[in-house]
C-alpha positions as MATLAB code, in Angstrom:
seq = 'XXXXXXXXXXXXXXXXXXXXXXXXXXXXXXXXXXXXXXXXXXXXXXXXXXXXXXXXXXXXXXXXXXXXXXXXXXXXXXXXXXXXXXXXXXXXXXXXXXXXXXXXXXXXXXXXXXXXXXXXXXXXXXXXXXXXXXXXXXXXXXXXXXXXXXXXXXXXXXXXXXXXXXXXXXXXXXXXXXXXXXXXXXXXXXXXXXXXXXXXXXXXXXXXXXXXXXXXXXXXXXXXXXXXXXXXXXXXXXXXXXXXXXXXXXXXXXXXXXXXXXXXXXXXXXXXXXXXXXXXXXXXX';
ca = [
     -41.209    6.252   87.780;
     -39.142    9.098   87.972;
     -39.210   12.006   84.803;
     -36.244   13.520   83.175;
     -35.224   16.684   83.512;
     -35.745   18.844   80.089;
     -32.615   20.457   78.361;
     -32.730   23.971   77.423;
     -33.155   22.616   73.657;
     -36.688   20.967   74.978;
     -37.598   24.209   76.602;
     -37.953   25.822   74.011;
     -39.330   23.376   71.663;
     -42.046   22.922   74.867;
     -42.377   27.021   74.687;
     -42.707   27.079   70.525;
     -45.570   24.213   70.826;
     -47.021   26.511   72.933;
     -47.294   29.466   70.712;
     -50.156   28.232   68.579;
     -52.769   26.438   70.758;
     -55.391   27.149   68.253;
     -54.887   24.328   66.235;
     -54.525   21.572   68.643;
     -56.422   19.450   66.250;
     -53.582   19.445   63.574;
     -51.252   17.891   65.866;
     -53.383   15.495   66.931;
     -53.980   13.946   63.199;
     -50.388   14.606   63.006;
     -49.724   11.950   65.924;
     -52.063    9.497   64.587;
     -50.706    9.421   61.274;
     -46.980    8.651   62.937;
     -49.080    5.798   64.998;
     -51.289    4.804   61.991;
     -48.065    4.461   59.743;
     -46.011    2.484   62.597;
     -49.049    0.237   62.736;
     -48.232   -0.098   58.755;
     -44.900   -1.575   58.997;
     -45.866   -3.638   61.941;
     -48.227   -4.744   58.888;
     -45.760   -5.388   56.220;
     -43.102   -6.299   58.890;
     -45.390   -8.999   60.350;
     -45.732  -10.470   56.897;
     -42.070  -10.122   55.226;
     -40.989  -12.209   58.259;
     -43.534  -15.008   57.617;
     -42.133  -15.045   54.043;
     -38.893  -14.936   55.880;
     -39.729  -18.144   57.507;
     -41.904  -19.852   55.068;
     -44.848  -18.905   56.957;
     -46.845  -16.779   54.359;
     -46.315  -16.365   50.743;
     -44.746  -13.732   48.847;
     -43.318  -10.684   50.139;
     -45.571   -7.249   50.833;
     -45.530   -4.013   49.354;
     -47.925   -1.232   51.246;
     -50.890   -1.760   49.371;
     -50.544   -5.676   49.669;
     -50.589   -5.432   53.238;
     -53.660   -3.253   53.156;
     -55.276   -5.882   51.126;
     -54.666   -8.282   53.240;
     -55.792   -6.649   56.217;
     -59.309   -5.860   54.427;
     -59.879   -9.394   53.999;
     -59.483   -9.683   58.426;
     -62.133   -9.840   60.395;
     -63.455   -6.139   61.147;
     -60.841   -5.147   58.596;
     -62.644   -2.444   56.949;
     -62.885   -0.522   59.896;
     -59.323   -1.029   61.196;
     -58.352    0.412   57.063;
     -60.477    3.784   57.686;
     -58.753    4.618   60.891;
     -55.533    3.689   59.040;
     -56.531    5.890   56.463;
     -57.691    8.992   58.462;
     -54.744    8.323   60.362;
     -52.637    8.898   57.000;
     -54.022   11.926   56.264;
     -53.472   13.245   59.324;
     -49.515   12.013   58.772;
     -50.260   13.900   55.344;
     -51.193   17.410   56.457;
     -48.578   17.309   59.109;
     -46.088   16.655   56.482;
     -47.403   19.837   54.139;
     -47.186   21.947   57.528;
     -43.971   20.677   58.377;
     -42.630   21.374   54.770;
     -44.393   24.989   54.484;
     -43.932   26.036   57.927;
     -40.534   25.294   59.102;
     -41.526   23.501   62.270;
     -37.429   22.148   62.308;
     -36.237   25.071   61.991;
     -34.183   23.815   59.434;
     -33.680   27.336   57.500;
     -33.698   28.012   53.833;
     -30.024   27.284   53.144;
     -29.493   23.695   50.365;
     -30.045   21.330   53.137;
     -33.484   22.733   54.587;
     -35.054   22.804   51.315;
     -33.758   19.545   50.149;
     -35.450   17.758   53.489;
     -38.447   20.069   53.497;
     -38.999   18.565   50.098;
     -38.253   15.425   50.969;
     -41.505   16.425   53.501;
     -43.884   16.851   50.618;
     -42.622   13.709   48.793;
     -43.479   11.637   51.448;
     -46.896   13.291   51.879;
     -47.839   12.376   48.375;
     -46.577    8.726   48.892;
     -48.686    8.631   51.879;
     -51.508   10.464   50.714;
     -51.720    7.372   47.957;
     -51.407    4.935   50.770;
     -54.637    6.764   52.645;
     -56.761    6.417   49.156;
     -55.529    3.013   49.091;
     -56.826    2.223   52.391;
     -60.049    3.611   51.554;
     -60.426    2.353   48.221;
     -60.080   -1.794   50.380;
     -62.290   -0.059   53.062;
     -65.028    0.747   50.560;
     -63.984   -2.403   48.870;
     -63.762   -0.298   45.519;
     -60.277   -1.537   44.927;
     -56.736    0.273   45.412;
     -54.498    0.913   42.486;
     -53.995   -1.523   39.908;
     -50.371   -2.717   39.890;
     -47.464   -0.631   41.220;
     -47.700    2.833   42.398;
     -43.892    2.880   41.845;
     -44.198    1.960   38.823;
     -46.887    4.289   37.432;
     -45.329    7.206   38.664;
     -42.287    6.293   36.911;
     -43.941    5.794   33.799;
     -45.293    9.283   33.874;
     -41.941   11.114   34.526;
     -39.934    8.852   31.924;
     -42.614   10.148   29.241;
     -41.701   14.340   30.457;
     -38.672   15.769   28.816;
     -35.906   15.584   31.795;
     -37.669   12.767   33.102;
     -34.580   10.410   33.552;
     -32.842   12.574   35.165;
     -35.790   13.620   37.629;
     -36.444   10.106   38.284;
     -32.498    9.627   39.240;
     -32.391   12.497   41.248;
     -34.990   11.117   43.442;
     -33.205    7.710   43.679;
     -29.935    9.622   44.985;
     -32.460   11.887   47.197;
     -33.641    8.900   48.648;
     -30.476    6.758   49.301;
     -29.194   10.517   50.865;
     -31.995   10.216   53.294;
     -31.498    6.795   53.320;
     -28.380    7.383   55.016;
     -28.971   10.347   57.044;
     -31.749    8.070   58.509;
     -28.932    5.230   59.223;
     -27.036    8.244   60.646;
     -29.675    9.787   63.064;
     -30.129    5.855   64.468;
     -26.544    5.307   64.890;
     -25.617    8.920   66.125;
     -28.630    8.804   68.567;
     -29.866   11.890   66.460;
     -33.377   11.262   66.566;
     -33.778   11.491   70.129;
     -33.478   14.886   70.057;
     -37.105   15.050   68.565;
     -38.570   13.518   71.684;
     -39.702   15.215   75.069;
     -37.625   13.510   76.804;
     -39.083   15.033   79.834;
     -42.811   13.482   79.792;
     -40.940   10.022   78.915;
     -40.031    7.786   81.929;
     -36.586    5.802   81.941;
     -38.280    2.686   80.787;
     -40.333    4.206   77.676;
     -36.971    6.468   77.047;
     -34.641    3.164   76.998;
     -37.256    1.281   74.487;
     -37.381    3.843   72.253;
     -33.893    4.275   72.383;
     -33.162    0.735   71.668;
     -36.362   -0.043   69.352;
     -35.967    3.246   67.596;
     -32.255    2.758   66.225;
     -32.980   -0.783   65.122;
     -36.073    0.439   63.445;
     -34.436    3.141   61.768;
     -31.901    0.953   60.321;
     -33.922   -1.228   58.489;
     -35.879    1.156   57.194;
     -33.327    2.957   55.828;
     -31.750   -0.349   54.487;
     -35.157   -0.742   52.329;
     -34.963    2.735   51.267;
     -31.595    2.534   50.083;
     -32.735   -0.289   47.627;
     -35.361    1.561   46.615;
     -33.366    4.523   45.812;
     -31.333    1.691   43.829;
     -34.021    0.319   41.738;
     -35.011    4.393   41.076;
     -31.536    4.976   39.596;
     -31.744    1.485   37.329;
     -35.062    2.852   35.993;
     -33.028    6.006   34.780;
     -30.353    4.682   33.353;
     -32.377    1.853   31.495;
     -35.807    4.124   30.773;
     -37.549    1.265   31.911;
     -40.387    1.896   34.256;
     -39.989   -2.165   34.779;
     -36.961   -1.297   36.835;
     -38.832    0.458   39.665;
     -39.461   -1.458   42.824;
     -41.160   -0.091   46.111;
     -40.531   -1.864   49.298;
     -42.041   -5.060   48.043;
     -39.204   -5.625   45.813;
     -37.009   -4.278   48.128;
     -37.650   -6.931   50.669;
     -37.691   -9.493   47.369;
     -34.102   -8.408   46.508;
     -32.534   -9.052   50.390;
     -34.484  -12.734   50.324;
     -32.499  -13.295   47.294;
     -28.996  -12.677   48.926;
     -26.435  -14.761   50.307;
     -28.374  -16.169   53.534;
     -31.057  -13.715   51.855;
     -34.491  -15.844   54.344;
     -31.787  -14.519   57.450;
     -30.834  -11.014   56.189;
     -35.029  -10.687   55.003;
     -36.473  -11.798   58.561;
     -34.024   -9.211   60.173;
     -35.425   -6.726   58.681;
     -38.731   -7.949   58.705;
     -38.576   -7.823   62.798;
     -36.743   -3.897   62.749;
     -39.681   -3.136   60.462;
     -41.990   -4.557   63.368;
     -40.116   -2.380   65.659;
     -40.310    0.763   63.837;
     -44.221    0.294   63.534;
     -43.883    0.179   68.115;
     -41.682    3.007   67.589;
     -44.037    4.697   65.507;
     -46.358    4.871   68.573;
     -43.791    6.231   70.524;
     -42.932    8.778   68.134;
     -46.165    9.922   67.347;
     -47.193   10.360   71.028;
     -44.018   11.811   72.504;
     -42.222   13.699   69.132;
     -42.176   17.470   69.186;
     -44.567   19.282   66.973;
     -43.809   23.076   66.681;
     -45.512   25.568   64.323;
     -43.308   28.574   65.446;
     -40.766   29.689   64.404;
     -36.847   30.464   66.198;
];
């Protein structure tokens, strides 16, 4: 099939990847973490749309769905390329906060997403000793992760209002990622050039109704962060297990829950996509 022709704007980004050839094996972990945490949500989508249909039981966090894939066979071995996978996602995410690779600048918005960066590389850092605690069948975390953390900020001084600054952080992204979907934002971070039209037109398509969803459940979450402040109640705190919970209990809540359940599916495909096609610069502009 025939390639696209690459913008200016890819140029470069093809020209900045370029710089820095001597660590080749950073971007690689990088793009199997983005693959390794698609094939996550294909995990948790997979079983919040059984739920959806009455299928499987209750609904999944991250760590459920680890469980249950350690108890598949040849699980264990499928969890520690998941985790390595993670960690990979994890030191891309510490690059990408320290290094600039967006070029996003040092102005409010660039360090509010850069940090947004090293937030999610502690949440999936967790997720990676989670998949190795079920690998080595040593256990993951006991209870909610979520929870926990909560419990450790509500007991600082400030903590209430840390904890519902991160709920509005998150329903900001939360948005901004409903926004890049919608906008067609996020296909700006793709070379569009090594892509051919059918691969461009599925992650077009896959990738905004991914997206969506995602940001959907993130919204909640951000939700249930700002109850827990206003209530001091660690209780309060959900992750995307009780995310998923709240849409089943909705007005046509099995519907609006196996909708999402299938764009989390197809964010975990676009995952792939994104971690095998998504520019990774460590120059600078």
């Amino acid at each position: 099939m025939a390639k696209h022709t690459p913008t200016k704007q890819q140029t470069k980004q093809k020209a900045s990847e370029a710089k820095d050839e001597s660590k080749p094996w950073i971007r690689r972990l990088g793009r199997f973490g983005y693959m390794s945490q698609g094939f996550v949500y294909i995990l948790i989508g997979v079983l919040a749309f059984m739920t959806a249909t009455g299928v499987g039981g209750d609904t999944e966090d991250t760590n459920g769905a680890l469980q249950t894939l350690a108890s598949m066979p040849f699980g264990e071995v499928v969890l520690w390329l998941v985790g390595i996978g993670l960690m990979g996602y994890v030191i891309w995410m510490f690059i990408r906060a320290s290094v600039d690779t967006g070029h996003l600048g040092k102005g409010i918005k660039g360090v509010f997403v850069r940090a947004g960066f090293v937030g999610s590389a502690l949440i999936y850092a967790s997720l990676a000793f989670n998949a190795f605690s079920f690998a080595t069948h040593s256990g993951g975390s006991g209870g909610s992760d979520e929870e926990t953390y909560s419990q450790i900020l509500l007991s600082q001084p400030f903590g209430q209002w840390i904890i519902g600054a991160i709920g509005i952080g998150i329903i900001v992204y939360a948005l901004y990622e409903g926004y890049k979907a919608i906008s067609g934002l996020f296909l700006k971070e793709f070379k569009k050039a090594e892509m051919n039209k059918h691969e461009w037109n599925l992650t077009r398509t896959i990738g905004r109704m991914g997206l969506v969803s995602r940001a959907i459940v993130f919204a909640l979450i951000g939700v249930f962060l700002i109850q827990t402040a206003l209530n001091a109640d660690a209780d309060d705190t959900q992750g995307m297990d009780g995310a998923l919970y709240e849409l089943s209990q909705q007005p046509y809540g099995q519907w609006l829950l196996g909708v999402v359940a299938i764009g989390l599916i197809l964010f975990g495909v676009y995952g792939y996509f994104y971690g095998r096609y998504v520019h990774m610069n460590f120059g600078r502009k």
